[in-house]
PDB file of C-alpha atoms and ligand atoms in Angstrom:
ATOM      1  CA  UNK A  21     152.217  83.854 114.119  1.00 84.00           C
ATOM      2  CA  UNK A  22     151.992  82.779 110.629  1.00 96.00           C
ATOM      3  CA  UNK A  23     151.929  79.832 109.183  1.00 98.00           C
ATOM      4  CA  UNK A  24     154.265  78.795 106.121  1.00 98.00           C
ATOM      5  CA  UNK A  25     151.462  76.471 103.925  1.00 98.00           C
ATOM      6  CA  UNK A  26     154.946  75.294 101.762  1.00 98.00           C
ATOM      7  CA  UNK A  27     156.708  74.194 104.996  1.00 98.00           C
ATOM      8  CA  UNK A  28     158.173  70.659 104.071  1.00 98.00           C
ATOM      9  CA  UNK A  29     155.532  68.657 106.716  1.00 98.00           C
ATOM     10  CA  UNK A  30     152.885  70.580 105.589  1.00 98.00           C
ATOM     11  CA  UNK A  31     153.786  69.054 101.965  1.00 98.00           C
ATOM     12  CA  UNK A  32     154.091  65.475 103.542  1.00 98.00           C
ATOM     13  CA  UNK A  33     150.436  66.083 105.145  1.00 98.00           C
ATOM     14  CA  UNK A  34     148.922  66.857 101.710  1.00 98.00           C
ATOM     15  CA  UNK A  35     150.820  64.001 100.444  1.00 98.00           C
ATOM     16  CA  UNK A  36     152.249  66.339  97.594  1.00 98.00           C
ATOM     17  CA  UNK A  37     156.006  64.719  98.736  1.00 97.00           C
ATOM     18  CA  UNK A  38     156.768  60.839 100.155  1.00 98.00           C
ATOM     19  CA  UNK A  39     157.195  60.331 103.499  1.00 98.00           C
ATOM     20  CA  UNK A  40     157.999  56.562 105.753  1.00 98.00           C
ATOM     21  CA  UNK A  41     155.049  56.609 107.807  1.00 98.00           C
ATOM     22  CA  UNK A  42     155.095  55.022 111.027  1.00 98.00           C
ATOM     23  CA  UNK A  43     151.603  55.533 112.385  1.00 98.00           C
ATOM     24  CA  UNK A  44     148.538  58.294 112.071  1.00 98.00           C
ATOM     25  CA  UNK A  45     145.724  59.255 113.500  1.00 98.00           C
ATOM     26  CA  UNK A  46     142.896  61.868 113.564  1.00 98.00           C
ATOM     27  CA  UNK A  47     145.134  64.365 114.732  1.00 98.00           C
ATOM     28  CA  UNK A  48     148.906  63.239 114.744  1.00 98.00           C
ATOM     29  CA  UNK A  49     151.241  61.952 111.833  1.00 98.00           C
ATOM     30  CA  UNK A  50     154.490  59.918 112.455  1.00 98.00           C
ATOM     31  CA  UNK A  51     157.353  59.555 110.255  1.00 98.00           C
ATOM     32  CA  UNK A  52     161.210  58.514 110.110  1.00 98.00           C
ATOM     33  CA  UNK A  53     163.422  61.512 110.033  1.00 98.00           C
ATOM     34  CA  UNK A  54     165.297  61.842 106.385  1.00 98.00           C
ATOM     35  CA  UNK A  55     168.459  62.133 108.350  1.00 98.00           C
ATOM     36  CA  UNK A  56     168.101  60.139 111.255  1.00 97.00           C
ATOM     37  CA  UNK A  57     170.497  61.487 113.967  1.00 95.00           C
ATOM     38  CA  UNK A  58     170.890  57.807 116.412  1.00 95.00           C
ATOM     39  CA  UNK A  59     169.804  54.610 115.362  1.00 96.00           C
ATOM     40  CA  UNK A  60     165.543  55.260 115.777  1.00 97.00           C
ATOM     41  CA  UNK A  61     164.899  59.248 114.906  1.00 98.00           C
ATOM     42  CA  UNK A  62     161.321  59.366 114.303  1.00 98.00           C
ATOM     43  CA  UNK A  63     158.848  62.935 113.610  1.00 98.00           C
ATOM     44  CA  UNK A  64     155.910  63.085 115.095  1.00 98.00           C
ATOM     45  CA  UNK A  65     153.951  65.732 114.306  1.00 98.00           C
ATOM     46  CA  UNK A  66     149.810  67.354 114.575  1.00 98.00           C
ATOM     47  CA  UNK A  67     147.383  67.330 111.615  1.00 98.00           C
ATOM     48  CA  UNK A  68     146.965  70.938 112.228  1.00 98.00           C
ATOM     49  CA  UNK A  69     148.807  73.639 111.144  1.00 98.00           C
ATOM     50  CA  UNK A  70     151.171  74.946 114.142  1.00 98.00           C
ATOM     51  CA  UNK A  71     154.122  76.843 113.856  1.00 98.00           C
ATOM     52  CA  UNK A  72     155.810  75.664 116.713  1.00 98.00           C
ATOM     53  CA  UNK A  73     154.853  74.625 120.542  1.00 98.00           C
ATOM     54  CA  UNK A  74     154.344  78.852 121.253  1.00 98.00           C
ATOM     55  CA  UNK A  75     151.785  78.266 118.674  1.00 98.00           C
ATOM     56  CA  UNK A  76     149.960  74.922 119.443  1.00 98.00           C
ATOM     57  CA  UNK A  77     149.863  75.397 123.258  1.00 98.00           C
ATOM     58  CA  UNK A  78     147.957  78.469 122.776  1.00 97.00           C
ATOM     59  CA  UNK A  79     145.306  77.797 119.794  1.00 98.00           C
ATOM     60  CA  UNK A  80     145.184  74.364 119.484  1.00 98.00           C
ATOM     61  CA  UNK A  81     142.052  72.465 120.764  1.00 98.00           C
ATOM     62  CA  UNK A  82     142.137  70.150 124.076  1.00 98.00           C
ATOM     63  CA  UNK A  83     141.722  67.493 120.921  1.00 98.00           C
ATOM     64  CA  UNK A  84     144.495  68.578 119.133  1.00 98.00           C
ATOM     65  CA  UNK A  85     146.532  68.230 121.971  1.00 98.00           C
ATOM     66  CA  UNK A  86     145.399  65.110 123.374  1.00 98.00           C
ATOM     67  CA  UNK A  87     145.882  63.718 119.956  1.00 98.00           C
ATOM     68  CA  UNK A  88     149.492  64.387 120.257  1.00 98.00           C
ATOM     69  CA  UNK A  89     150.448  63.452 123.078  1.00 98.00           C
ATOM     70  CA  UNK A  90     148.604  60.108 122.971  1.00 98.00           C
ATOM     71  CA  UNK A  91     150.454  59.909 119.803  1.00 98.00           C
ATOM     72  CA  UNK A  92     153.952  60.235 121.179  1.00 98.00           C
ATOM     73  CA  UNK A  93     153.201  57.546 123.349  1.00 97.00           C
ATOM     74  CA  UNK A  94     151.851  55.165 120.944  1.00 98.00           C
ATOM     75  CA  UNK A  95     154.900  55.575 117.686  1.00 98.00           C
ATOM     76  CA  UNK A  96     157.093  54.487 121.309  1.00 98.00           C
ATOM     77  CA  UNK A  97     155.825  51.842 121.366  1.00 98.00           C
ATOM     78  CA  UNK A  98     155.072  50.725 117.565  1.00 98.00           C
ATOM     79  CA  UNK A  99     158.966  51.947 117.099  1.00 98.00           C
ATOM     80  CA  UNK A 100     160.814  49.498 120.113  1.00 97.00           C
ATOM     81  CA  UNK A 101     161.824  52.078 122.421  1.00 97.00           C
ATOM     82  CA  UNK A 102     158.859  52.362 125.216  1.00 96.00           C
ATOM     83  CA  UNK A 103     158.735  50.863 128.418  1.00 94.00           C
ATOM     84  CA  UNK A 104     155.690  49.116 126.938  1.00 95.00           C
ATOM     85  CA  UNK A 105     157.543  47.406 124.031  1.00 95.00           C
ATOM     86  CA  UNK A 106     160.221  46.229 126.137  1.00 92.00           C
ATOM     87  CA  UNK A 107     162.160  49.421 125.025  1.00 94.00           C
ATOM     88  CA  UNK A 108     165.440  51.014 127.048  1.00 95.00           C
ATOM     89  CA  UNK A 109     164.029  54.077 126.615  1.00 95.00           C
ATOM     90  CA  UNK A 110     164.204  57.380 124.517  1.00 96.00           C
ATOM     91  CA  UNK A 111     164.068  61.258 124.756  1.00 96.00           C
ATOM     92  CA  UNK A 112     161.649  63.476 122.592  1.00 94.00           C
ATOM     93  CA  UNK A 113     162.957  66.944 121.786  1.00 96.00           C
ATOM     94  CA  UNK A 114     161.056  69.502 120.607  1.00 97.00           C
ATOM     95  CA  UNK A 115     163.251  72.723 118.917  1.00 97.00           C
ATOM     96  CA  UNK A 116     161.022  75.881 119.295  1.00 98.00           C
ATOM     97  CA  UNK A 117     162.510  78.845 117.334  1.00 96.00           C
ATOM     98  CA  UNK A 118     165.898  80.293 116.061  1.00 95.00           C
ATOM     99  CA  UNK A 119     167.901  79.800 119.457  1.00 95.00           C
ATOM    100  CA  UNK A 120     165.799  76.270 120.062  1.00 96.00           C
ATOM    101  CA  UNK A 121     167.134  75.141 116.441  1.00 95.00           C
ATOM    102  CA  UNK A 122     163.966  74.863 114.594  1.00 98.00           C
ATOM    103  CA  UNK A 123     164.325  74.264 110.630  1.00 98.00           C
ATOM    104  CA  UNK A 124     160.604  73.052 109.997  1.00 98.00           C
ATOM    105  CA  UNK A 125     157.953  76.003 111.024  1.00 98.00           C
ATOM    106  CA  UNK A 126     155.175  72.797 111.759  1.00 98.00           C
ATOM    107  CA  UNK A 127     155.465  71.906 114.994  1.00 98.00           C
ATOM    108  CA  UNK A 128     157.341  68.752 115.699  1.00 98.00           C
ATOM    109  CA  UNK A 129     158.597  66.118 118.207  1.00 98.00           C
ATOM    110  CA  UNK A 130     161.896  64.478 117.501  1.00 98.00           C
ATOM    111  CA  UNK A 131     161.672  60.479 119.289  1.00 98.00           C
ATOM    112  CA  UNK A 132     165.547  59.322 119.447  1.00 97.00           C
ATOM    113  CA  UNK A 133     166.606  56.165 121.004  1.00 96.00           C
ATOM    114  CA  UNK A 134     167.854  52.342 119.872  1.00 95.00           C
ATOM    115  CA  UNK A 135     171.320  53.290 121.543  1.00 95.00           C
ATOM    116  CA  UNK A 136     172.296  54.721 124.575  1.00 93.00           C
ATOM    117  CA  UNK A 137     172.317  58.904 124.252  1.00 92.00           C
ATOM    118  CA  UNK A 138     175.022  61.578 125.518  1.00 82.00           C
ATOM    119  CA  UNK A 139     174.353  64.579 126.998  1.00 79.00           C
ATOM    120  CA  UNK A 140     171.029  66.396 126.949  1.00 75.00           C
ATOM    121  CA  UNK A 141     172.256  70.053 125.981  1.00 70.00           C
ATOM    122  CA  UNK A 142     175.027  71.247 124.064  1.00 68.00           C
ATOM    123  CA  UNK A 143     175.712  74.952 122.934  1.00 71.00           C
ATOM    124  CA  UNK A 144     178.070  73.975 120.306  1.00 65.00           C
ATOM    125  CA  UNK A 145     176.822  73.979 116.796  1.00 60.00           C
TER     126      UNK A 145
HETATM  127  P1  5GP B   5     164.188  70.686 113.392  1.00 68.43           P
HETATM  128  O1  5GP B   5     165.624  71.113 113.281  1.00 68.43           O
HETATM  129  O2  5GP B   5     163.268  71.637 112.709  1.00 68.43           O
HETATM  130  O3  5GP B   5     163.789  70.378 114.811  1.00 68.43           O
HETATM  131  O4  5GP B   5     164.102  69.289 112.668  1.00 68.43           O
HETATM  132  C1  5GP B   5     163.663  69.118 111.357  1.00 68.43           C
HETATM  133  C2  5GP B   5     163.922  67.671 110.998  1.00 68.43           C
HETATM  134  O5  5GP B   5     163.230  67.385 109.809  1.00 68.43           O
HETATM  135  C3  5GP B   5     165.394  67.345 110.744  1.00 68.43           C
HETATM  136  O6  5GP B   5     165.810  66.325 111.654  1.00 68.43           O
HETATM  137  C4  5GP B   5     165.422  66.864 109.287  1.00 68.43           C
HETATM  138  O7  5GP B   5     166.309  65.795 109.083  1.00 68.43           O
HETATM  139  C5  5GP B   5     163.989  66.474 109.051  1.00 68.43           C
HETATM  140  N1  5GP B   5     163.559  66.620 107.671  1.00 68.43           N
HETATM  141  C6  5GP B   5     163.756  67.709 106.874  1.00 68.43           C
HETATM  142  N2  5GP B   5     163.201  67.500 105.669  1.00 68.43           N
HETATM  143  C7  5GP B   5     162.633  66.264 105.717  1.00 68.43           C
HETATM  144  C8  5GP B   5     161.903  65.501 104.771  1.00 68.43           C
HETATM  145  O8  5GP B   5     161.657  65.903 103.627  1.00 68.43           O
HETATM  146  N3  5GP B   5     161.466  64.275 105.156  1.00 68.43           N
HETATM  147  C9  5GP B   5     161.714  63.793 106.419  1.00 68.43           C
HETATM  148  N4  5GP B   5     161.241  62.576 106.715  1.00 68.43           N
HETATM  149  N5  5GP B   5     162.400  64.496 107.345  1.00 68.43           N
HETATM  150  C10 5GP B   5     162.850  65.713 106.991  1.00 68.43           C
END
């Protein structure tokens, strides 16, 4: 799988184009999406340079992935919507792929939430 080095995150990571960071760490970045899609639509995204979740589940380091993960939990809870800030909840969504709707090739986690969401799936573009 390659990796496209001019992919828009991997811009934001080299700091080569702005981004509204919400947290980082070793291994994870966090940022609002440029067109959020419900009232909190935050990116989270690794350090490393992963096409997609094909990609990072199978080269990534147990690090790596920790890193994320923990990382998901924590912009929950710096953005209002975990459990643990008094939050009402959220969903993550990850699009993997041409039929998963994936524009970015860095890997990615969408965190929606501040409002009530609809249905999980839909087919229609
Ligand atoms: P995908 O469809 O790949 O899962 O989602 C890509 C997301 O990246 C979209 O929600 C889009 O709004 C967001 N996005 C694209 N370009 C930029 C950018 O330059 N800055 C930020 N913050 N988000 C972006």
């Amino acid at each position: 799988m390659t990796y496209d080095q001019n992919n828009i995150f991997a811009k934001i990571l080299r700091g080569e184009i702005p981004c509204d960071k919400i947290y980082e760490s070793d291994h994870a970045l966090a940022f609002k999406d440029i067109h959020p899609q419900a009232k909190v639509h935050v990116l989270v995204i690794p350090k490393g340079a992963y096409v997609n979740m094909d990609d990072f589940s199978q080269n990534a380091s147990s690090e790596e992935i920790t890193g994320l993960i923990r990382a998901l939990g924590e912009v929950a809870k710096i953005i209002g919507v975990s459990q643990y800030s008094s939050g009402k909840g959220y969903r993550y969504i990850g699009n993997n792929g041409p039929d998963g709707g994936q524009e970015v090739p860095h890997l990615h986690f969408h965190i929606v939430g501040g409002e009530p969401l609809g249905r999980m799936v839909s087919t229609k573009s």
